[in-house]
Amino acid sequence: MEGGGAVADASAFKECFSLAWKNPYVLRLAFSAGIGGLLFGYDTGVISGALLYIQDDFSQFDKKTWLQETIVSAAIAGAIAGAAAGGWANDRFGRKISLMVADFLFFVGAVIMASANGPALLVAGRVFVGLGVGMASMTSPLYISEASPAKIRGALVSTNGLLITGGQFFSYLINLAFTKAPGTWRWMLGVAGIPALVQFILMAFLPESPRWLYRKQGKEEESRTILHKIYPADEAESEIQELKDSVEAEIREEGSSGKINLLKLIKTKTVRRGLVAGVGLQVFQQFVGINTVMYYSPTIVQLAGFASNQIALALSLITSGLNALGSIVSIYFIDRTGRKKLLVISLCGVVLSLGVLSAVFHETSTHSPAIGEAETKHFANSTCPAYELASSNWDCMKCLKTSSPSCGFCASSAGKLYPGACLASNDVVKEGCRKEGRLWYTKGCPSKFGWAAVIGLALYIIFFSPGMGTVPWIVNSEIYPLRFRGVCGGIAATANWVSNLIVAQSFLTLTRVIGTSMTFLIFGVISVAALFFVLICVPETKGLPIEEVESMLESRDLQLKFWRKRSLQSNKSDGFA
């Protein structure tokens, strides 16, 4: 049964859809649990648009990048705690209960955010949402993986990735829909409670993970009943026997199936090797910069020279749509091409696109419009104080970097690339500039390279989404022994969210201190390191029944000479395609 056979791999995508006709029960389990991914994606995407309008309602957010980063990072800090607690809760109470608790926390957070009257409540709501997202982010793929037939497991777990990116795309649509509504950002953040409520209701009528049930005394028959619903009759008994052998082997090794501690995880070879691959993938997923693009996509578009909030949101919708499309591509290729090849192709493209973005933002910053003395004098009482005290040869970038007080750039009425005015940044001056039909800039300067930045973002998403976007979650849902799966999944998800927090909390500050170009260049260098990590440390798990992944890890060492073609016997034992 190892590998499921080449024919099964090649037809996995077709089988995944034919399953809807033959056995809709499996798809019902997968898509219901996958709503946890939708919550994850919606929260990631919605804050990027909501931030633009939160700044308008609470003036203290404008120009104070650490406050904006705190709003974003509050949810990530909650997700770290949620993922860590989720690993323990999954093993103690099961996958189903953990998902329902996540839904409740997410719903409470959405209500608090929608009714917030200041930054403090907004941050509190974001923490609650983060707790829910953290638990759901590691539980959803775990539940789907344990309730899926081996030969289409990758495709079904990829539906979680599809719903993550679908949630991001949906969030941008919601952002655009409410740009003109009263209380813009309140609607954007409050709508998040609806999918959480829907999943809570659906999960109440779904069974627990059959593999989790099998390890609990007195639950074997319930587990067998569910597995018979998932697998064809001729495969169900074979799957149950493999599950039984796996659990019995664990009990013989440990003396019981009880307590788990960190020392035991480190001492167990298969777990240790699984954690290196799983945690490493989760860390690199964040450090190549994806959530700077998703959290701050409209802001990045504005840094590229697009002044309007609506235009920034509309262009961000393109990247979000491509992200969702990439997840569909992943579903098609994950069980045909394999996990490792997708990761390698993905990272090569990410390195290329980050290089493009770095070059574009370098050109944008070095070719910004000059400050025209006549243009500035046109707004006699509104000139930026720092410009009045400075010598000539100022340009837009120098104007926007000014602080205490902050300044903005009012583009020329003759065209945005002509010399403009450097003015004090406040609502009165901004409206005065716009009344004359001019564009007002505070984040980035007008540039003829703006569209190249959008193309660079699109390329980044096209390459990232099918590989680094979905594969780390798939690998982490199948690489750990059953007994340690909840705890190890929680460790990996926690590592993901800690890395996410570091990147999200530092991105805007980095763009101001070292510039947007250097920030993307750093992400590019990290992406090269991630590529070598995948080649050396990540095994191929496509088509392997979950119980056989442990055997593969037992006999596998680091593939230091990754360029050498491996023998057929080595491929079989190591799980490489």
PDB file of N, CA, C and O in Angstrom, residues 170-233:
ATOM      1  N   PHE A 170     -12.207  36.990  -0.055  1.00  0.00           N
ATOM      2  CA  PHE A 170     -13.517  37.434   0.429  1.00  0.00           C
ATOM      3  C   PHE A 170     -13.382  38.684   1.298  1.00  0.00           C
ATOM      4  O   PHE A 170     -14.194  39.608   1.220  1.00  0.00           O
ATOM      5  N   SER A 171     -12.311  38.729   2.105  1.00  0.00           N
ATOM      6  CA  SER A 171     -12.115  39.892   2.986  1.00  0.00           C
ATOM      7  C   SER A 171     -11.879  41.161   2.179  1.00  0.00           C
ATOM      8  O   SER A 171     -12.348  42.242   2.548  1.00  0.00           O
ATOM      9  N   TYR A 172     -11.153  41.051   1.058  1.00  0.00           N
ATOM     10  CA  TYR A 172     -10.927  42.230   0.223  1.00  0.00           C
ATOM     11  C   TYR A 172     -12.216  42.686  -0.456  1.00  0.00           C
ATOM     12  O   TYR A 172     -12.447  43.891  -0.627  1.00  0.00           O
ATOM     13  N   LEU A 173     -13.045  41.718  -0.844  1.00  0.00           N
ATOM     14  CA  LEU A 173     -14.362  42.083  -1.403  1.00  0.00           C
ATOM     15  C   LEU A 173     -15.199  42.816  -0.362  1.00  0.00           C
ATOM     16  O   LEU A 173     -15.851  43.826  -0.670  1.00  0.00           O
ATOM     17  N   ILE A 174     -15.183  42.311   0.868  1.00  0.00           N
ATOM     18  CA  ILE A 174     -15.914  42.965   1.957  1.00  0.00           C
ATOM     19  C   ILE A 174     -15.350  44.361   2.207  1.00  0.00           C
ATOM     20  O   ILE A 174     -16.096  45.339   2.397  1.00  0.00           O
ATOM     21  N   ASN A 175     -14.026  44.478   2.201  1.00  0.00           N
ATOM     22  CA  ASN A 175     -13.401  45.790   2.389  1.00  0.00           C
ATOM     23  C   ASN A 175     -13.875  46.787   1.348  1.00  0.00           C
ATOM     24  O   ASN A 175     -14.226  47.935   1.660  1.00  0.00           O
ATOM     25  N   LEU A 176     -13.902  46.346   0.077  1.00  0.00           N
ATOM     26  CA  LEU A 176     -14.359  47.241  -1.000  1.00  0.00           C
ATOM     27  C   LEU A 176     -15.841  47.566  -0.865  1.00  0.00           C
ATOM     28  O   LEU A 176     -16.270  48.699  -1.110  1.00  0.00           O
ATOM     29  N   ALA A 177     -16.625  46.567  -0.446  1.00  0.00           N
ATOM     30  CA  ALA A 177     -18.071  46.769  -0.339  1.00  0.00           C
ATOM     31  C   ALA A 177     -18.432  47.817   0.700  1.00  0.00           C
ATOM     32  O   ALA A 177     -19.432  48.530   0.560  1.00  0.00           O
ATOM     33  N   PHE A 178     -17.624  47.930   1.755  1.00  0.00           N
ATOM     34  CA  PHE A 178     -17.974  48.841   2.850  1.00  0.00           C
ATOM     35  C   PHE A 178     -17.156  50.139   2.870  1.00  0.00           C
ATOM     36  O   PHE A 178     -17.189  50.868   3.858  1.00  0.00           O
ATOM     37  N   THR A 179     -16.443  50.440   1.776  1.00  0.00           N
ATOM     38  CA  THR A 179     -15.626  51.659   1.764  1.00  0.00           C
ATOM     39  C   THR A 179     -16.476  52.925   1.877  1.00  0.00           C
ATOM     40  O   THR A 179     -16.012  53.946   2.388  1.00  0.00           O
ATOM     41  N   LYS A 180     -17.703  52.859   1.402  1.00  0.00           N
ATOM     42  CA  LYS A 180     -18.564  54.051   1.438  1.00  0.00           C
ATOM     43  C   LYS A 180     -19.615  53.980   2.543  1.00  0.00           C
ATOM     44  O   LYS A 180     -20.378  54.924   2.751  1.00  0.00           O
ATOM     45  N   ALA A 181     -19.670  52.868   3.274  1.00  0.00           N
ATOM     46  CA  ALA A 181     -20.697  52.692   4.311  1.00  0.00           C
ATOM     47  C   ALA A 181     -20.283  53.399   5.600  1.00  0.00           C
ATOM     48  O   ALA A 181     -19.095  53.501   5.904  1.00  0.00           O
ATOM     49  N   PRO A 182     -21.252  53.882   6.370  1.00  0.00           N
ATOM     50  CA  PRO A 182     -20.914  54.448   7.690  1.00  0.00           C
ATOM     51  C   PRO A 182     -20.287  53.365   8.569  1.00  0.00           C
ATOM     52  O   PRO A 182     -20.737  52.217   8.577  1.00  0.00           O
ATOM     53  N   GLY A 183     -19.259  53.725   9.300  1.00  0.00           N
ATOM     54  CA  GLY A 183     -18.588  52.747  10.167  1.00  0.00           C
ATOM     55  C   GLY A 183     -17.812  51.711   9.398  1.00  0.00           C
ATOM     56  O   GLY A 183     -17.721  50.550   9.836  1.00  0.00           O
ATOM     57  N   THR A 184     -17.216  52.116   8.268  1.00  0.00           N
ATOM     58  CA  THR A 184     -16.509  51.210   7.350  1.00  0.00           C
ATOM     59  C   THR A 184     -15.818  50.023   8.029  1.00  0.00           C
ATOM     60  O   THR A 184     -16.188  48.862   7.819  1.00  0.00           O
ATOM     61  N   TRP A 185     -14.795  50.325   8.831  1.00  0.00           N
ATOM     62  CA  TRP A 185     -13.971  49.254   9.392  1.00  0.00           C
ATOM     63  C   TRP A 185     -14.729  48.396  10.390  1.00  0.00           C
ATOM     64  O   TRP A 185     -14.395  47.223  10.599  1.00  0.00           O
ATOM     65  N   ARG A 186     -15.782  48.930  11.019  1.00  0.00           N
ATOM     66  CA  ARG A 186     -16.570  48.123  11.963  1.00  0.00           C
ATOM     67  C   ARG A 186     -17.282  46.985  11.230  1.00  0.00           C
ATOM     68  O   ARG A 186     -17.352  45.853  11.723  1.00  0.00           O
ATOM     69  N   TRP A 187     -17.825  47.283  10.061  1.00  0.00           N
ATOM     70  CA  TRP A 187     -18.463  46.242   9.252  1.00  0.00           C
ATOM     71  C   TRP A 187     -17.424  45.219   8.788  1.00  0.00           C
ATOM     72  O   TRP A 187     -17.671  44.007   8.810  1.00  0.00           O
ATOM     73  N   MET A 188     -16.279  45.740   8.344  1.00  0.00           N
ATOM     74  CA  MET A 188     -15.232  44.848   7.839  1.00  0.00           C
ATOM     75  C   MET A 188     -14.826  43.812   8.886  1.00  0.00           C
ATOM     76  O   MET A 188     -14.694  42.617   8.597  1.00  0.00           O
ATOM     77  N   LEU A 189     -14.621  44.279  10.119  1.00  0.00           N
ATOM     78  CA  LEU A 189     -14.166  43.385  11.187  1.00  0.00           C
ATOM     79  C   LEU A 189     -15.306  42.560  11.783  1.00  0.00           C
ATOM     80  O   LEU A 189     -15.102  41.415  12.202  1.00  0.00           O
ATOM     81  N   GLY A 190     -16.514  43.122  11.820  1.00  0.00           N
ATOM     82  CA  GLY A 190     -17.649  42.430  12.436  1.00  0.00           C
ATOM     83  C   GLY A 190     -18.181  41.266  11.624  1.00  0.00           C
ATOM     84  O   GLY A 190     -18.639  40.261  12.188  1.00  0.00           O
ATOM     85  N   VAL A 191     -18.103  41.376  10.283  1.00  0.00           N
ATOM     86  CA  VAL A 191     -18.599  40.298   9.413  1.00  0.00           C
ATOM     87  C   VAL A 191     -17.873  38.985   9.689  1.00  0.00           C
ATOM     88  O   VAL A 191     -18.400  37.896   9.440  1.00  0.00           O
ATOM     89  N   ALA A 192     -16.663  39.069  10.257  1.00  0.00           N
ATOM     90  CA  ALA A 192     -15.867  37.871  10.534  1.00  0.00           C
ATOM     91  C   ALA A 192     -16.588  36.880  11.449  1.00  0.00           C
ATOM     92  O   ALA A 192     -16.276  35.684  11.442  1.00  0.00           O
ATOM     93  N   GLY A 193     -17.539  37.354  12.252  1.00  0.00           N
ATOM     94  CA  GLY A 193     -18.237  36.466  13.169  1.00  0.00           C
ATOM     95  C   GLY A 193     -19.170  35.486  12.482  1.00  0.00           C
ATOM     96  O   GLY A 193     -19.505  34.436  13.049  1.00  0.00           O
ATOM     97  N   ILE A 194     -19.580  35.792  11.239  1.00  0.00           N
ATOM     98  CA  ILE A 194     -20.569  34.943  10.549  1.00  0.00           C
ATOM     99  C   ILE A 194     -20.007  33.562  10.218  1.00  0.00           C
ATOM    100  O   ILE A 194     -20.618  32.541  10.564  1.00  0.00           O
ATOM    101  N   PRO A 195     -18.835  33.448   9.524  1.00  0.00           N
ATOM    102  CA  PRO A 195     -18.322  32.090   9.242  1.00  0.00           C
ATOM    103  C   PRO A 195     -17.994  31.303  10.509  1.00  0.00           C
ATOM    104  O   PRO A 195     -18.110  30.070  10.524  1.00  0.00           O
ATOM    105  N   ALA A 196     -17.599  31.998  11.583  1.00  0.00           N
ATOM    106  CA  ALA A 196     -17.322  31.298  12.844  1.00  0.00           C
ATOM    107  C   ALA A 196     -18.590  30.652  13.391  1.00  0.00           C
ATOM    108  O   ALA A 196     -18.578  29.506  13.858  1.00  0.00           O
ATOM    109  N   LEU A 197     -19.690  31.374  13.320  1.00  0.00           N
ATOM    110  CA  LEU A 197     -20.971  30.846  13.784  1.00  0.00           C
ATOM    111  C   LEU A 197     -21.430  29.671  12.920  1.00  0.00           C
ATOM    112  O   LEU A 197     -21.927  28.656  13.431  1.00  0.00           O
ATOM    113  N   VAL A 198     -21.237  29.791  11.597  1.00  0.00           N
ATOM    114  CA  VAL A 198     -21.628  28.720  10.670  1.00  0.00           C
ATOM    115  C   VAL A 198     -20.844  27.451  10.969  1.00  0.00           C
ATOM    116  O   VAL A 198     -21.413  26.353  11.048  1.00  0.00           O
ATOM    117  N   GLN A 199     -19.517  27.580  11.166  1.00  0.00           N
ATOM    118  CA  GLN A 199     -18.720  26.377  11.436  1.00  0.00           C
ATOM    119  C   GLN A 199     -19.087  25.748  12.778  1.00  0.00           C
ATOM    120  O   GLN A 199     -19.117  24.514  12.902  1.00  0.00           O
ATOM    121  N   PHE A 200     -19.363  26.572  13.770  1.00  0.00           N
ATOM    122  CA  PHE A 200     -19.746  26.042  15.087  1.00  0.00           C
ATOM    123  C   PHE A 200     -20.980  25.143  14.950  1.00  0.00           C
ATOM    124  O   PHE A 200     -21.034  24.044  15.517  1.00  0.00           O
ATOM    125  N   ILE A 201     -21.954  25.595  14.182  1.00  0.00           N
ATOM    126  CA  ILE A 201     -23.187  24.812  13.989  1.00  0.00           C
ATOM    127  C   ILE A 201     -22.897  23.528  13.213  1.00  0.00           C
ATOM    128  O   ILE A 201     -23.360  22.442  13.571  1.00  0.00           O
ATOM    129  N   LEU A 202     -22.100  23.633  12.126  1.00  0.00           N
ATOM    130  CA  LEU A 202     -21.787  22.454  11.312  1.00  0.00           C
ATOM    131  C   LEU A 202     -21.014  21.408  12.110  1.00  0.00           C
ATOM    132  O   LEU A 202     -21.309  20.202  12.036  1.00  0.00           O
ATOM    133  N   MET A 203     -20.026  21.860  12.883  1.00  0.00           N
ATOM    134  CA  MET A 203     -19.192  20.918  13.638  1.00  0.00           C
ATOM    135  C   MET A 203     -19.989  20.200  14.727  1.00  0.00           C
ATOM    136  O   MET A 203     -19.659  19.072  15.098  1.00  0.00           O
ATOM    137  N   ALA A 204     -21.049  20.810  15.211  1.00  0.00           N
ATOM    138  CA  ALA A 204     -21.878  20.178  16.235  1.00  0.00           C
ATOM    139  C   ALA A 204     -22.514  18.892  15.719  1.00  0.00           C
ATOM    140  O   ALA A 204     -22.844  17.988  16.501  1.00  0.00           O
ATOM    141  N   PHE A 205     -22.667  18.788  14.385  1.00  0.00           N
ATOM    142  CA  PHE A 205     -23.326  17.615  13.795  1.00  0.00           C
ATOM    143  C   PHE A 205     -22.337  16.672  13.107  1.00  0.00           C
ATOM    144  O   PHE A 205     -22.745  15.709  12.458  1.00  0.00           O
ATOM    145  N   LEU A 206     -21.023  16.957  13.228  1.00  0.00           N
ATOM    146  CA  LEU A 206     -20.019  16.100  12.603  1.00  0.00           C
ATOM    147  C   LEU A 206     -19.337  15.226  13.657  1.00  0.00           C
ATOM    148  O   LEU A 206     -19.309  15.568  14.838  1.00  0.00           O
ATOM    149  N   PRO A 207     -18.750  14.091  13.240  1.00  0.00           N
ATOM    150  CA  PRO A 207     -18.090  13.199  14.204  1.00  0.00           C
ATOM    151  C   PRO A 207     -16.697  13.696  14.571  1.00  0.00           C
ATOM    152  O   PRO A 207     -16.142  14.592  13.928  1.00  0.00           O
ATOM    153  N   GLU A 208     -16.131  13.089  15.601  1.00  0.00           N
ATOM    154  CA  GLU A 208     -14.749  13.347  15.985  1.00  0.00           C
ATOM    155  C   GLU A 208     -13.824  12.660  14.985  1.00  0.00           C
ATOM    156  O   GLU A 208     -14.236  11.781  14.220  1.00  0.00           O
ATOM    157  N   SER A 209     -12.552  13.054  14.963  1.00  0.00           N
ATOM    158  CA  SER A 209     -11.553  12.393  14.117  1.00  0.00           C
ATOM    159  C   SER A 209     -11.482  10.898  14.462  1.00  0.00           C
ATOM    160  O   SER A 209     -11.306  10.536  15.628  1.00  0.00           O
ATOM    161  N   PRO A 210     -11.609  10.021  13.449  1.00  0.00           N
ATOM    162  CA  PRO A 210     -11.603   8.583  13.741  1.00  0.00           C
ATOM    163  C   PRO A 210     -10.275   8.110  14.339  1.00  0.00           C
ATOM    164  O   PRO A 210     -10.245   7.199  15.165  1.00  0.00           O
ATOM    165  N   ARG A 211      -9.174   8.731  13.950  1.00  0.00           N
ATOM    166  CA  ARG A 211      -7.877   8.309  14.479  1.00  0.00           C
ATOM    167  C   ARG A 211      -7.705   8.737  15.933  1.00  0.00           C
ATOM    168  O   ARG A 211      -7.090   8.041  16.725  1.00  0.00           O
ATOM    169  N   TRP A 212      -8.219   9.898  16.275  1.00  0.00           N
ATOM    170  CA  TRP A 212      -8.163  10.319  17.679  1.00  0.00           C
ATOM    171  C   TRP A 212      -9.044   9.393  18.532  1.00  0.00           C
ATOM    172  O   TRP A 212      -8.653   8.987  19.620  1.00  0.00           O
ATOM    173  N   LEU A 213     -10.222   9.061  18.021  1.00  0.00           N
ATOM    174  CA  LEU A 213     -11.140   8.180  18.752  1.00  0.00           C
ATOM    175  C   LEU A 213     -10.524   6.811  19.006  1.00  0.00           C
ATOM    176  O   LEU A 213     -10.698   6.219  20.074  1.00  0.00           O
ATOM    177  N   TYR A 214      -9.771   6.297  18.020  1.00  0.00           N
ATOM    178  CA  TYR A 214      -9.241   4.940  18.130  1.00  0.00           C
ATOM    179  C   TYR A 214      -8.263   4.813  19.291  1.00  0.00           C
ATOM    180  O   TYR A 214      -8.110   3.743  19.880  1.00  0.00           O
ATOM    181  N   ARG A 215      -7.599   5.908  19.625  1.00  0.00           N
ATOM    182  CA  ARG A 215      -6.631   5.873  20.716  1.00  0.00           C
ATOM    183  C   ARG A 215      -7.288   5.997  22.086  1.00  0.00           C
ATOM    184  O   ARG A 215      -6.611   5.879  23.116  1.00  0.00           O
ATOM    185  N   LYS A 216      -8.586   6.269  22.146  1.00  0.00           N
ATOM    186  CA  LYS A 216      -9.288   6.414  23.411  1.00  0.00           C
ATOM    187  C   LYS A 216     -10.003   5.112  23.761  1.00  0.00           C
ATOM    188  O   LYS A 216     -10.700   4.537  22.915  1.00  0.00           O
ATOM    189  N   GLN A 217      -9.813   4.669  24.969  1.00  0.00           N
ATOM    190  CA  GLN A 217     -10.434   3.411  25.394  1.00  0.00           C
ATOM    191  C   GLN A 217     -11.956   3.487  25.271  1.00  0.00           C
ATOM    192  O   GLN A 217     -12.572   4.478  25.677  1.00  0.00           O
ATOM    193  N   GLY A 218     -12.507   2.418  24.702  1.00  0.00           N
ATOM    194  CA  GLY A 218     -13.960   2.343  24.565  1.00  0.00           C
ATOM    195  C   GLY A 218     -14.505   3.060  23.343  1.00  0.00           C
ATOM    196  O   GLY A 218     -15.715   3.075  23.120  1.00  0.00           O
ATOM    197  N   LYS A 219     -13.628   3.673  22.521  1.00  0.00           N
ATOM    198  CA  LYS A 219     -14.086   4.433  21.356  1.00  0.00           C
ATOM    199  C   LYS A 219     -13.750   3.737  20.030  1.00  0.00           C
ATOM    200  O   LYS A 219     -13.990   4.287  18.969  1.00  0.00           O
ATOM    201  N   GLU A 220     -13.199   2.507  20.104  1.00  0.00           N
ATOM    202  CA  GLU A 220     -12.749   1.836  18.885  1.00  0.00           C
ATOM    203  C   GLU A 220     -13.884   1.578  17.899  1.00  0.00           C
ATOM    204  O   GLU A 220     -13.723   1.780  16.684  1.00  0.00           O
ATOM    205  N   GLU A 221     -15.035   1.154  18.400  1.00  0.00           N
ATOM    206  CA  GLU A 221     -16.149   0.845  17.500  1.00  0.00           C
ATOM    207  C   GLU A 221     -16.669   2.092  16.802  1.00  0.00           C
ATOM    208  O   GLU A 221     -17.011   2.068  15.619  1.00  0.00           O
ATOM    209  N   GLU A 222     -16.728   3.206  17.544  1.00  0.00           N
ATOM    210  CA  GLU A 222     -17.148   4.474  16.939  1.00  0.00           C
ATOM    211  C   GLU A 222     -16.174   4.878  15.839  1.00  0.00           C
ATOM    212  O   GLU A 222     -16.573   5.345  14.767  1.00  0.00           O
ATOM    213  N   SER A 223     -14.885   4.668  16.099  1.00  0.00           N
ATOM    214  CA  SER A 223     -13.860   4.976  15.108  1.00  0.00           C
ATOM    215  C   SER A 223     -14.020   4.098  13.869  1.00  0.00           C
ATOM    216  O   SER A 223     -13.930   4.583  12.734  1.00  0.00           O
ATOM    217  N   ARG A 224     -14.250   2.803  14.076  1.00  0.00           N
ATOM    218  CA  ARG A 224     -14.430   1.874  12.955  1.00  0.00           C
ATOM    219  C   ARG A 224     -15.619   2.282  12.082  1.00  0.00           C
ATOM    220  O   ARG A 224     -15.548   2.225  10.855  1.00  0.00           O
ATOM    221  N   THR A 225     -16.705   2.693  12.715  1.00  0.00           N
ATOM    222  CA  THR A 225     -17.908   3.103  11.976  1.00  0.00           C
ATOM    223  C   THR A 225     -17.601   4.292  11.059  1.00  0.00           C
ATOM    224  O   THR A 225     -18.009   4.326   9.890  1.00  0.00           O
ATOM    225  N   ILE A 226     -16.856   5.275  11.589  1.00  0.00           N
ATOM    226  CA  ILE A 226     -16.518   6.469  10.790  1.00  0.00           C
ATOM    227  C   ILE A 226     -15.579   6.099   9.648  1.00  0.00           C
ATOM    228  O   ILE A 226     -15.757   6.551   8.508  1.00  0.00           O
ATOM    229  N   LEU A 227     -14.572   5.253   9.926  1.00  0.00           N
ATOM    230  CA  LEU A 227     -13.624   4.857   8.882  1.00  0.00           C
ATOM    231  C   LEU A 227     -14.316   4.079   7.764  1.00  0.00           C
ATOM    232  O   LEU A 227     -13.937   4.195   6.593  1.00  0.00           O
ATOM    233  N   HIS A 228     -15.322   3.300   8.095  1.00  0.00           N
ATOM    234  CA  HIS A 228     -16.088   2.582   7.064  1.00  0.00           C
ATOM    235  C   HIS A 228     -16.878   3.553   6.186  1.00  0.00           C
ATOM    236  O   HIS A 228     -17.157   3.244   5.029  1.00  0.00           O
ATOM    237  N   LYS A 229     -17.245   4.712   6.731  1.00  0.00           N
ATOM    238  CA  LYS A 229     -17.926   5.734   5.928  1.00  0.00           C
ATOM    239  C   LYS A 229     -16.948   6.473   5.012  1.00  0.00           C
ATOM    240  O   LYS A 229     -17.320   6.936   3.941  1.00  0.00           O
ATOM    241  N   ILE A 230     -15.692   6.555   5.455  1.00  0.00           N
ATOM    242  CA  ILE A 230     -14.691   7.312   4.700  1.00  0.00           C
ATOM    243  C   ILE A 230     -14.085   6.468   3.590  1.00  0.00           C
ATOM    244  O   ILE A 230     -13.917   6.939   2.456  1.00  0.00           O
ATOM    245  N   TYR A 231     -13.739   5.212   3.885  1.00  0.00           N
ATOM    246  CA  TYR A 231     -13.038   4.348   2.937  1.00  0.00           C
ATOM    247  C   TYR A 231     -14.006   3.393   2.234  1.00  0.00           C
ATOM    248  O   TYR A 231     -15.017   2.990   2.818  1.00  0.00           O
ATOM    249  N   PRO A 232     -13.691   3.000   0.995  1.00  0.00           N
ATOM    250  CA  PRO A 232     -14.448   1.924   0.349  1.00  0.00           C
ATOM    251  C   PRO A 232     -14.344   0.655   1.179  1.00  0.00           C
ATOM    252  O   PRO A 232     -13.366   0.467   1.923  1.00  0.00           O
ATOM    253  N   ALA A 233     -15.316  -0.217   1.049  1.00  0.00           N
ATOM    254  CA  ALA A 233     -15.382  -1.417   1.883  1.00  0.00           C
ATOM    255  C   ALA A 233     -14.119  -2.261   1.805  1.00  0.00           C
ATOM    256  O   ALA A 233     -13.653  -2.813   2.806  1.00  0.00           O
TER     257      ALA A 233
END
